[in-house]
PDB file of N, CA and C and ligand atoms in Angstrom:
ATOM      1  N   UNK A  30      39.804  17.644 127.793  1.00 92.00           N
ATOM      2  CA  UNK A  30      39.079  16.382 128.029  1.00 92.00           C
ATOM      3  C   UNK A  30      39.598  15.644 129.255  1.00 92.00           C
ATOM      4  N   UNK A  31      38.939  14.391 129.700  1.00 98.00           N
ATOM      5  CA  UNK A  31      39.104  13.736 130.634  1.00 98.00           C
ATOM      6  C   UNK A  31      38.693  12.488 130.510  1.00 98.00           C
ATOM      7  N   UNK A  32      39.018  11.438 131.163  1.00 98.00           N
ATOM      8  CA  UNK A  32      38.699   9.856 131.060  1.00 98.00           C
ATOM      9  C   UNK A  32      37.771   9.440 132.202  1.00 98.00           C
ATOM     10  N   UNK A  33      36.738   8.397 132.043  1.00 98.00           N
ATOM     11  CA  UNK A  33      36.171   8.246 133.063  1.00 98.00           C
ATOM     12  C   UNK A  33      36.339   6.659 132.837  1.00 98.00           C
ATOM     13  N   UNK A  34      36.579   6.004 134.010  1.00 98.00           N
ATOM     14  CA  UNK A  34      36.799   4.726 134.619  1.00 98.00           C
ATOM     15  C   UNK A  34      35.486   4.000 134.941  1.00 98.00           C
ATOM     16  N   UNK A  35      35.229   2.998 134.588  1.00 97.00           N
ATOM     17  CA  UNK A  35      34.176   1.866 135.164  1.00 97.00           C
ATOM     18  C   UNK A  35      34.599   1.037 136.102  1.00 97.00           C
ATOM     19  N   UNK A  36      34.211   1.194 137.466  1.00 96.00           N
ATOM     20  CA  UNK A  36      34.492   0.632 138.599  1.00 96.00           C
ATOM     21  C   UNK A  36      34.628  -0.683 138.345  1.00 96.00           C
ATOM     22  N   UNK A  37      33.335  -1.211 137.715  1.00 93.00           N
ATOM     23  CA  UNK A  37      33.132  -3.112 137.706  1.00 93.00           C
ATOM     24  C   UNK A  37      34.541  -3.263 136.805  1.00 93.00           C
ATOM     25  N   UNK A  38      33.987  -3.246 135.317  1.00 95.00           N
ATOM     26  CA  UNK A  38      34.784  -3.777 134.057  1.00 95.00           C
ATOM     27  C   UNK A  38      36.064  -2.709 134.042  1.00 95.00           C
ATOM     28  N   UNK A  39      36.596  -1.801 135.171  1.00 96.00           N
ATOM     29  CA  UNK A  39      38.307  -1.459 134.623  1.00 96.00           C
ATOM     30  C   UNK A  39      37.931  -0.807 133.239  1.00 96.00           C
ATOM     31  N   UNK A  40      37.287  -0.785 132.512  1.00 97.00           N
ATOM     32  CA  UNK A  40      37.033   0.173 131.136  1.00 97.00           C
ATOM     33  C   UNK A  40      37.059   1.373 131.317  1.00 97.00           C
ATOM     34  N   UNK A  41      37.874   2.190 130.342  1.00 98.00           N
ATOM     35  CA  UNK A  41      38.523   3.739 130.676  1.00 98.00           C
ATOM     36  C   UNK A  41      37.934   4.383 129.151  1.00 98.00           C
ATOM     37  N   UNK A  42      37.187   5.105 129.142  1.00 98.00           N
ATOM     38  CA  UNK A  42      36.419   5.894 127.914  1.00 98.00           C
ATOM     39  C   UNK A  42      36.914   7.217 128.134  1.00 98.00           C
ATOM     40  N   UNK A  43      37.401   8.213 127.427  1.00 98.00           N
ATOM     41  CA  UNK A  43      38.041   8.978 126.660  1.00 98.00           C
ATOM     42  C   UNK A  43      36.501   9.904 126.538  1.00 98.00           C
ATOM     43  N   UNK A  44      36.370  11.576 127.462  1.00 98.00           N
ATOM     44  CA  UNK A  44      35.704  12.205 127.222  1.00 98.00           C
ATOM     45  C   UNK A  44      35.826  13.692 127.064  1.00 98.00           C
ATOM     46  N   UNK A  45      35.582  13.344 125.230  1.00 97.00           N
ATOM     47  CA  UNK A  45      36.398  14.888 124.210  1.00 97.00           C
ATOM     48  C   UNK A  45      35.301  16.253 125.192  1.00 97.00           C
ATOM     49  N   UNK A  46      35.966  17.158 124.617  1.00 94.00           N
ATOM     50  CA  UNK A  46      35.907  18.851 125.032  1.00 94.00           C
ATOM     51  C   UNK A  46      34.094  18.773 124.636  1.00 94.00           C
ATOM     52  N   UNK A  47      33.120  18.982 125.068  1.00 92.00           N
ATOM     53  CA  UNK A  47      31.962  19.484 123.984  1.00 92.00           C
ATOM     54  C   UNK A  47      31.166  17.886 123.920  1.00 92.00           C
ATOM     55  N   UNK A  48      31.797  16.843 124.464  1.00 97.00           N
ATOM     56  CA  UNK A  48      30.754  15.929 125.099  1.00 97.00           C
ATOM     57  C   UNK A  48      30.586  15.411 126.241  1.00 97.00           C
ATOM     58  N   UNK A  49      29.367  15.055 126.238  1.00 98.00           N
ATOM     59  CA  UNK A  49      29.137  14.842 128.031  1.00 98.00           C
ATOM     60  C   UNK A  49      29.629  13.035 128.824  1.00 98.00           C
ATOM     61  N   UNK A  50      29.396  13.091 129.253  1.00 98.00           N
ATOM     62  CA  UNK A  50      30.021  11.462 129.758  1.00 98.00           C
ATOM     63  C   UNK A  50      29.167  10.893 129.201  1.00 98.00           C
ATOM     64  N   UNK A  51      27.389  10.951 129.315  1.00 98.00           N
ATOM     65  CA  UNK A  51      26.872   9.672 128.635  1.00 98.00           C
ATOM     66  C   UNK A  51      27.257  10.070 127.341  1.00 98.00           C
ATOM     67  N   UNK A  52      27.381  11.214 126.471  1.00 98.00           N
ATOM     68  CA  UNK A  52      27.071  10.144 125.513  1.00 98.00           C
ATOM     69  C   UNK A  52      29.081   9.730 124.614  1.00 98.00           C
ATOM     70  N   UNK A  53      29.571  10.167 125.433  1.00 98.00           N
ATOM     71  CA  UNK A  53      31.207   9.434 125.610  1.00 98.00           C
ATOM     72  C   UNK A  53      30.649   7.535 125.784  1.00 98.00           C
ATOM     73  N   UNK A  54      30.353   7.389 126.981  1.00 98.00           N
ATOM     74  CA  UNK A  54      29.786   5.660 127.376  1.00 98.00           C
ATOM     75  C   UNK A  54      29.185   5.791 126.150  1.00 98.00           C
ATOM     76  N   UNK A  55      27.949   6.206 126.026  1.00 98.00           N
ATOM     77  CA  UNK A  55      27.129   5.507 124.710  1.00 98.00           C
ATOM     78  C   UNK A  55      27.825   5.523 123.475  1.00 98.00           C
ATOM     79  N   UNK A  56      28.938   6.050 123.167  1.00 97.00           N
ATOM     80  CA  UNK A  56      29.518   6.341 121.590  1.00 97.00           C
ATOM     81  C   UNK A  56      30.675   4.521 122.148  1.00 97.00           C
ATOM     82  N   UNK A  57      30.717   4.288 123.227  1.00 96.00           N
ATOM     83  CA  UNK A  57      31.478   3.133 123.419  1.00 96.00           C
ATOM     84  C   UNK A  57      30.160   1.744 124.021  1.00 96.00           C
ATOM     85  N   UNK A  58      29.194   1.934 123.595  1.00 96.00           N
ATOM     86  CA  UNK A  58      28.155   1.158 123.796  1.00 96.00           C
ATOM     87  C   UNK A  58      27.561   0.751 125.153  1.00 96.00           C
ATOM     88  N   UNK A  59      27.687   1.538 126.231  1.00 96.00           N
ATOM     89  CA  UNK A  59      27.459   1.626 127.662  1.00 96.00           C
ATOM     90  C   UNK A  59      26.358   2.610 127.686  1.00 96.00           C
ATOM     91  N   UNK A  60      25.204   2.229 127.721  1.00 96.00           N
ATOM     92  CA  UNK A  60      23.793   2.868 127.755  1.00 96.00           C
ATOM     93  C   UNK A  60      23.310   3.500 129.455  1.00 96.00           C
ATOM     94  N   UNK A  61      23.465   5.008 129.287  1.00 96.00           N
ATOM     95  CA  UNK A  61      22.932   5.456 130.731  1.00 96.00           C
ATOM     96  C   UNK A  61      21.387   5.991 130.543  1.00 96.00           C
ATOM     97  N   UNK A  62      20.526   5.085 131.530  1.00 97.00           N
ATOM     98  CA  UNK A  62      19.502   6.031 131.358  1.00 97.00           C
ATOM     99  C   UNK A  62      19.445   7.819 131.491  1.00 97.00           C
ATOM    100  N   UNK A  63      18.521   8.839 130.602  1.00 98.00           N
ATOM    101  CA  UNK A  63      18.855   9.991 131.300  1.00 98.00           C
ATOM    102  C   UNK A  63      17.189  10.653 130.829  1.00 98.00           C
ATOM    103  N   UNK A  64      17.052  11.709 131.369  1.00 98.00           N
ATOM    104  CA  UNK A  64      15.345  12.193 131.100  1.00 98.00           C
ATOM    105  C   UNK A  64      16.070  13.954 130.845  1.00 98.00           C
ATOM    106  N   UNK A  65      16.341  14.369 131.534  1.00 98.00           N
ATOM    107  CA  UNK A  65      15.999  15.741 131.368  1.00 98.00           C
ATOM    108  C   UNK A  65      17.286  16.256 131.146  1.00 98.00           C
ATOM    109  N   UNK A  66      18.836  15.274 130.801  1.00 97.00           N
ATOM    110  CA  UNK A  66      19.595  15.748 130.601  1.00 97.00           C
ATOM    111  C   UNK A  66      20.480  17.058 130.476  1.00 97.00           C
ATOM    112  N   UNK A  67      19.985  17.923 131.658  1.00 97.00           N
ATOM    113  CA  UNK A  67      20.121  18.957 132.187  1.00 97.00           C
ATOM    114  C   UNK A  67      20.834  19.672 133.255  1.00 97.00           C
ATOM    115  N   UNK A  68      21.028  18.221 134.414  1.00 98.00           N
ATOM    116  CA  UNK A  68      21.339  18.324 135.877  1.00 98.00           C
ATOM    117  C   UNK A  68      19.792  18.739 136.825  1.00 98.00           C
ATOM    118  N   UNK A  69      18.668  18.084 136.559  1.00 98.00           N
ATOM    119  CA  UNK A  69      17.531  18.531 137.093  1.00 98.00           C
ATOM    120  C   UNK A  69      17.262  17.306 137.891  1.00 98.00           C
ATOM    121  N   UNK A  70      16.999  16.360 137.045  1.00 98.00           N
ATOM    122  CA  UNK A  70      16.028  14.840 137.284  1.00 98.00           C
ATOM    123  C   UNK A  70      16.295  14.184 138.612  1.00 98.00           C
ATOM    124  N   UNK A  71      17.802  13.736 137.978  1.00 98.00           N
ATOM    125  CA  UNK A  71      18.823  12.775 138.789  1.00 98.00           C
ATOM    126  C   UNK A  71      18.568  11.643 138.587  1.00 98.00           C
ATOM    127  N   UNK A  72      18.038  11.343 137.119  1.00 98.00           N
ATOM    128  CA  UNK A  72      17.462   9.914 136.359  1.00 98.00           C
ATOM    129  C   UNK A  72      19.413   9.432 136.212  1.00 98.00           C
ATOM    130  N   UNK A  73      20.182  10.119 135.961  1.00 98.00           N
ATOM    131  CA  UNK A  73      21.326   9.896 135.416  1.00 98.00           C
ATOM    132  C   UNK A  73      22.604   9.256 136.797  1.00 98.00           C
ATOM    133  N   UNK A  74      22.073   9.907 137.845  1.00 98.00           N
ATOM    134  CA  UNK A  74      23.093   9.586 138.836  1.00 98.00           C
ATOM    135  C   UNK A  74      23.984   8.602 138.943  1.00 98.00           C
ATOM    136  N   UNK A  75      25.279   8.752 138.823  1.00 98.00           N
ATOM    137  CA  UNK A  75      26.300   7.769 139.125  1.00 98.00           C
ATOM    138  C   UNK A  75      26.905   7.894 140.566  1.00 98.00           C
ATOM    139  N   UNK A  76      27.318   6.634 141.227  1.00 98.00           N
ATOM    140  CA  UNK A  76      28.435   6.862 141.965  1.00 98.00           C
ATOM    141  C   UNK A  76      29.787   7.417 141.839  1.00 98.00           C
ATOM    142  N   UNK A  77      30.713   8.143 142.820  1.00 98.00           N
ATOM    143  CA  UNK A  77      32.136   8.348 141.987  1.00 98.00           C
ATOM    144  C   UNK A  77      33.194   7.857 142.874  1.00 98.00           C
ATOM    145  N   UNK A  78      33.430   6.703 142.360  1.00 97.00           N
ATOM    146  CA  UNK A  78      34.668   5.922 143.773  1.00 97.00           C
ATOM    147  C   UNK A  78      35.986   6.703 143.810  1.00 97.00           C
ATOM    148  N   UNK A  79      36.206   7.640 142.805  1.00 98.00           N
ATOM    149  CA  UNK A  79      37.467   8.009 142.621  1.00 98.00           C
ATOM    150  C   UNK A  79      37.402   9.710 141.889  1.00 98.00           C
ATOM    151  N   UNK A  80      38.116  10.408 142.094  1.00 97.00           N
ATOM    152  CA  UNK A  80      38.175  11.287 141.292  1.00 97.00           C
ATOM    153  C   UNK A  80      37.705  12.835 142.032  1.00 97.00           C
ATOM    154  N   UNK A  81      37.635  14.077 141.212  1.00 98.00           N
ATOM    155  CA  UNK A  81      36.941  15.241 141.546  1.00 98.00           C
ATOM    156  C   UNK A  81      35.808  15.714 140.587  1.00 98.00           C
ATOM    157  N   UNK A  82      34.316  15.546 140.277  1.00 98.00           N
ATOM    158  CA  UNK A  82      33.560  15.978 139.418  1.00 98.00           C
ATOM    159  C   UNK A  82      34.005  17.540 139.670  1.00 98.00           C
ATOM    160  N   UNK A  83      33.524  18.290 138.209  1.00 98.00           N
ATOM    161  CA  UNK A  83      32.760  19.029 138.197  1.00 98.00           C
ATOM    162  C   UNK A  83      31.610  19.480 138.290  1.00 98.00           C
ATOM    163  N   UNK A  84      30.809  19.504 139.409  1.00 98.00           N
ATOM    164  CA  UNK A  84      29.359  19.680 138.900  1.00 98.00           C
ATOM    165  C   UNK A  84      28.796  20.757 138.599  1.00 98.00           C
ATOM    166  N   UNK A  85      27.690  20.440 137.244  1.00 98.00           N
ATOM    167  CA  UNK A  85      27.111  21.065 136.756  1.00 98.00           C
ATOM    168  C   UNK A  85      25.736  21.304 137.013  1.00 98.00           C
ATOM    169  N   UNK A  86      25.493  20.298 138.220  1.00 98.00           N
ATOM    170  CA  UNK A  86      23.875  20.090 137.960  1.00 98.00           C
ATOM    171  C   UNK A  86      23.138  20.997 139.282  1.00 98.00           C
ATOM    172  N   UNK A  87      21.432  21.025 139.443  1.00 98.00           N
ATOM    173  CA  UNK A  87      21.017  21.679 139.967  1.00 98.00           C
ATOM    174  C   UNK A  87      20.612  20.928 141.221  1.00 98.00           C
ATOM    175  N   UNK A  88      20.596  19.630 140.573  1.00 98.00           N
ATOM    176  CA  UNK A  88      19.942  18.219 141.802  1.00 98.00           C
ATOM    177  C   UNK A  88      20.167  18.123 143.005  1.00 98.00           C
ATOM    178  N   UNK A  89      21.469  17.872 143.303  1.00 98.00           N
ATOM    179  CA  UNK A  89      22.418  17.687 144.472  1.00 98.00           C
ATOM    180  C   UNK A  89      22.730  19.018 145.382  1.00 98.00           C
ATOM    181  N   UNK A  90      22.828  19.281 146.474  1.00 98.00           N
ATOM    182  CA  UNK A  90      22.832  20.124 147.482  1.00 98.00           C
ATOM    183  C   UNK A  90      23.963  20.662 147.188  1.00 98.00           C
ATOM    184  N   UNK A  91      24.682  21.862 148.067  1.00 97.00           N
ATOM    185  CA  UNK A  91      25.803  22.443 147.676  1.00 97.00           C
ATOM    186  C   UNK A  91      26.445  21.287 148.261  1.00 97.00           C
ATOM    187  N   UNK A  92      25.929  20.419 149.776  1.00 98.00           N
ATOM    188  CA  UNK A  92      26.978  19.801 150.951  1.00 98.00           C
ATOM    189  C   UNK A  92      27.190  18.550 149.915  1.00 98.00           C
ATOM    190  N   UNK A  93      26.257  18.010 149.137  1.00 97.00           N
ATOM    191  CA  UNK A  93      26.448  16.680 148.308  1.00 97.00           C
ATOM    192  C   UNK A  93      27.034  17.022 147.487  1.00 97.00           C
ATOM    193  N   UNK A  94      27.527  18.212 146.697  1.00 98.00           N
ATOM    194  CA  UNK A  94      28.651  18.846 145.550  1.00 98.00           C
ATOM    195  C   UNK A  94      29.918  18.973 146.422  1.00 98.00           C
ATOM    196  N   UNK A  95      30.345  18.919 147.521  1.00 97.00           N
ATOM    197  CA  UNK A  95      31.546  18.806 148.016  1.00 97.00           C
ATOM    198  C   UNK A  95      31.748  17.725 148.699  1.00 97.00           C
ATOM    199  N   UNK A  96      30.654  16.758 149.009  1.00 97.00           N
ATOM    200  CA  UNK A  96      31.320  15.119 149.614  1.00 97.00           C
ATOM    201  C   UNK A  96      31.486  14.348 148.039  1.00 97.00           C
ATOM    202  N   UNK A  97      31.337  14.832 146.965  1.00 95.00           N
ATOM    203  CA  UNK A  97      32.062  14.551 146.123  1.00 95.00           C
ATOM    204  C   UNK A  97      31.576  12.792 145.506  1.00 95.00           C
ATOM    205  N   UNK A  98      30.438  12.497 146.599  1.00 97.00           N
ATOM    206  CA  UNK A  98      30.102  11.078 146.183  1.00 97.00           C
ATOM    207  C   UNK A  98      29.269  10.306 145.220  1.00 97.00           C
ATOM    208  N   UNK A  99      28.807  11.341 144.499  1.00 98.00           N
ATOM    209  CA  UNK A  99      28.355  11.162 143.172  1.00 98.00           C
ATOM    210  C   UNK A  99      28.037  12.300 142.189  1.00 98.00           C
ATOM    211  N   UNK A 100      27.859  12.079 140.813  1.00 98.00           N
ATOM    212  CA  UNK A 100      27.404  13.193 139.902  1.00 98.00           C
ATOM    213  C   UNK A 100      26.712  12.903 139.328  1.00 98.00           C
ATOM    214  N   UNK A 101      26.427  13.804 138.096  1.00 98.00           N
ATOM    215  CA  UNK A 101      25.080  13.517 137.030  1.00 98.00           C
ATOM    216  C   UNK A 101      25.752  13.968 135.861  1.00 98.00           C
ATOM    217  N   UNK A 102      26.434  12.550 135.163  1.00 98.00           N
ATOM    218  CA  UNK A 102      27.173  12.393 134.029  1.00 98.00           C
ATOM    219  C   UNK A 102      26.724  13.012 132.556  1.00 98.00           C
ATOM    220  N   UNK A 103      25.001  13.659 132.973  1.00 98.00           N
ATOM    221  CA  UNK A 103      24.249  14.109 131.572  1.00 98.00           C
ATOM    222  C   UNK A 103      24.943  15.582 131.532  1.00 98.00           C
ATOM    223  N   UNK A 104      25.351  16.132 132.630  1.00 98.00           N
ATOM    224  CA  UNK A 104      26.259  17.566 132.426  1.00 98.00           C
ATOM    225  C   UNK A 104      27.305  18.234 133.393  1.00 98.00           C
ATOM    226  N   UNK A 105      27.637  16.872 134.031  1.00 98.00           N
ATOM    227  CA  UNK A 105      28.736  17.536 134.745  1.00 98.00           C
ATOM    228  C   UNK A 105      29.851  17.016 134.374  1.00 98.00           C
ATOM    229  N   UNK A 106      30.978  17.443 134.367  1.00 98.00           N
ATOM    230  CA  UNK A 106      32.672  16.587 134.385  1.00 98.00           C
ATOM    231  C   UNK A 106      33.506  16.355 134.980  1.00 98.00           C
ATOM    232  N   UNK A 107      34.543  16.758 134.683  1.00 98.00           N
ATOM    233  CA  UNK A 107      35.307  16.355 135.611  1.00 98.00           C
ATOM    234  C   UNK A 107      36.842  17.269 136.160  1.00 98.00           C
ATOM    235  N   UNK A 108      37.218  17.179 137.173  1.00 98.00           N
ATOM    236  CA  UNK A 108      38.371  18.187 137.594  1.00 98.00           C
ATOM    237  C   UNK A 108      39.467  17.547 137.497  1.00 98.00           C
ATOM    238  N   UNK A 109      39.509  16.063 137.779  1.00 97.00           N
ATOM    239  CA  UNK A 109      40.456  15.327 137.690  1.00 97.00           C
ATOM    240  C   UNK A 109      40.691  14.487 136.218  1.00 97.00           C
ATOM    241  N   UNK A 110      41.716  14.423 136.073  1.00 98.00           N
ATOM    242  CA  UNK A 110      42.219  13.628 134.688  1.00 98.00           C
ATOM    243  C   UNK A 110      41.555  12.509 134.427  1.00 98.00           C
ATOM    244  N   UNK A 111      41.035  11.611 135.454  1.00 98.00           N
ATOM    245  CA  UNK A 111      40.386  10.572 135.334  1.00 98.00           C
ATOM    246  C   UNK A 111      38.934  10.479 136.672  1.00 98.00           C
ATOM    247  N   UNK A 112      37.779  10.306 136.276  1.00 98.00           N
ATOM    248  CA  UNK A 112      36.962   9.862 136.861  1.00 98.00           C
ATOM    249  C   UNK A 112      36.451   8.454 137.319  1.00 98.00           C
ATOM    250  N   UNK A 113      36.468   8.040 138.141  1.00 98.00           N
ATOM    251  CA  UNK A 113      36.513   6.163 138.420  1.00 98.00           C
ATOM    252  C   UNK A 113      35.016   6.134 138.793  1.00 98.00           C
ATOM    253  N   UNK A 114      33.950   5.382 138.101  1.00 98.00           N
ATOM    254  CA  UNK A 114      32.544   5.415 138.440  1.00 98.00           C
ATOM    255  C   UNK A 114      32.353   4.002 138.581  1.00 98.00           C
ATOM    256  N   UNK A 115      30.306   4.075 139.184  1.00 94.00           N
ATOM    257  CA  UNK A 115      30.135   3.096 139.023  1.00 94.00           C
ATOM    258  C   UNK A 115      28.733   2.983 139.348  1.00 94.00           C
ATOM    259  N   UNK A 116      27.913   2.347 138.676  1.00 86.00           N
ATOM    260  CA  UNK A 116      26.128   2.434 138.493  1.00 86.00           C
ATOM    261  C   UNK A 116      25.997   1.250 137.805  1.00 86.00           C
TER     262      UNK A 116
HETATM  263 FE1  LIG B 212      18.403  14.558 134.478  1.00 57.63          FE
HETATM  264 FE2  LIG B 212      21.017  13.850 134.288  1.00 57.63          FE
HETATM  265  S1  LIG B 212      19.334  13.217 133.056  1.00 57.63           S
HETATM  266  S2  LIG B 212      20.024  15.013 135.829  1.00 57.63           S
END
């Protein structure tokens, strides 16, 4: 697992093996919109001020999967111990 950070509110949510970031935020009452929860849409897109995603998704270019400046929290994670976001 890994933690992901809320840029605004400093809030650090705890995200177990086998769940995805939203619904980590949503089990802590932080509602992300998402549609196709897949890595397709990019209804989900976050910024990432901090950190290394993993990405999982199909959305983003290979060059936007290595500037590292945002992900799609419905199925990607994370490389680093902590992820610092913000949407
Ligand atoms: Fe579609 Fe995340 S909900 S990419």
């Amino acid at each position: 697992g890994f933690e992901v950070q809320i840029a605004g509110s400093g809030q650090v949510v705890p995200v177990a093996p086998g769940q995805s970031v939203v619904q980590a935020l949503a089990a802590h009452g932080i509602d992300v919109p998402v549609s196709c929860e897949q890595g397709v849409c990019g209804t989900c897109v976050m910024r990432v001020v901090q950190g290394e995603p993993e990405h999982r998704d199909m959305y983003f270019s290979a060059a936007e999967h290595a500037a590292n400046h945002c992900f799609t929290p419905c199925c990607s994670r994370s490389k680093s111990a902590r992820l610092v976001i913000d949407f």
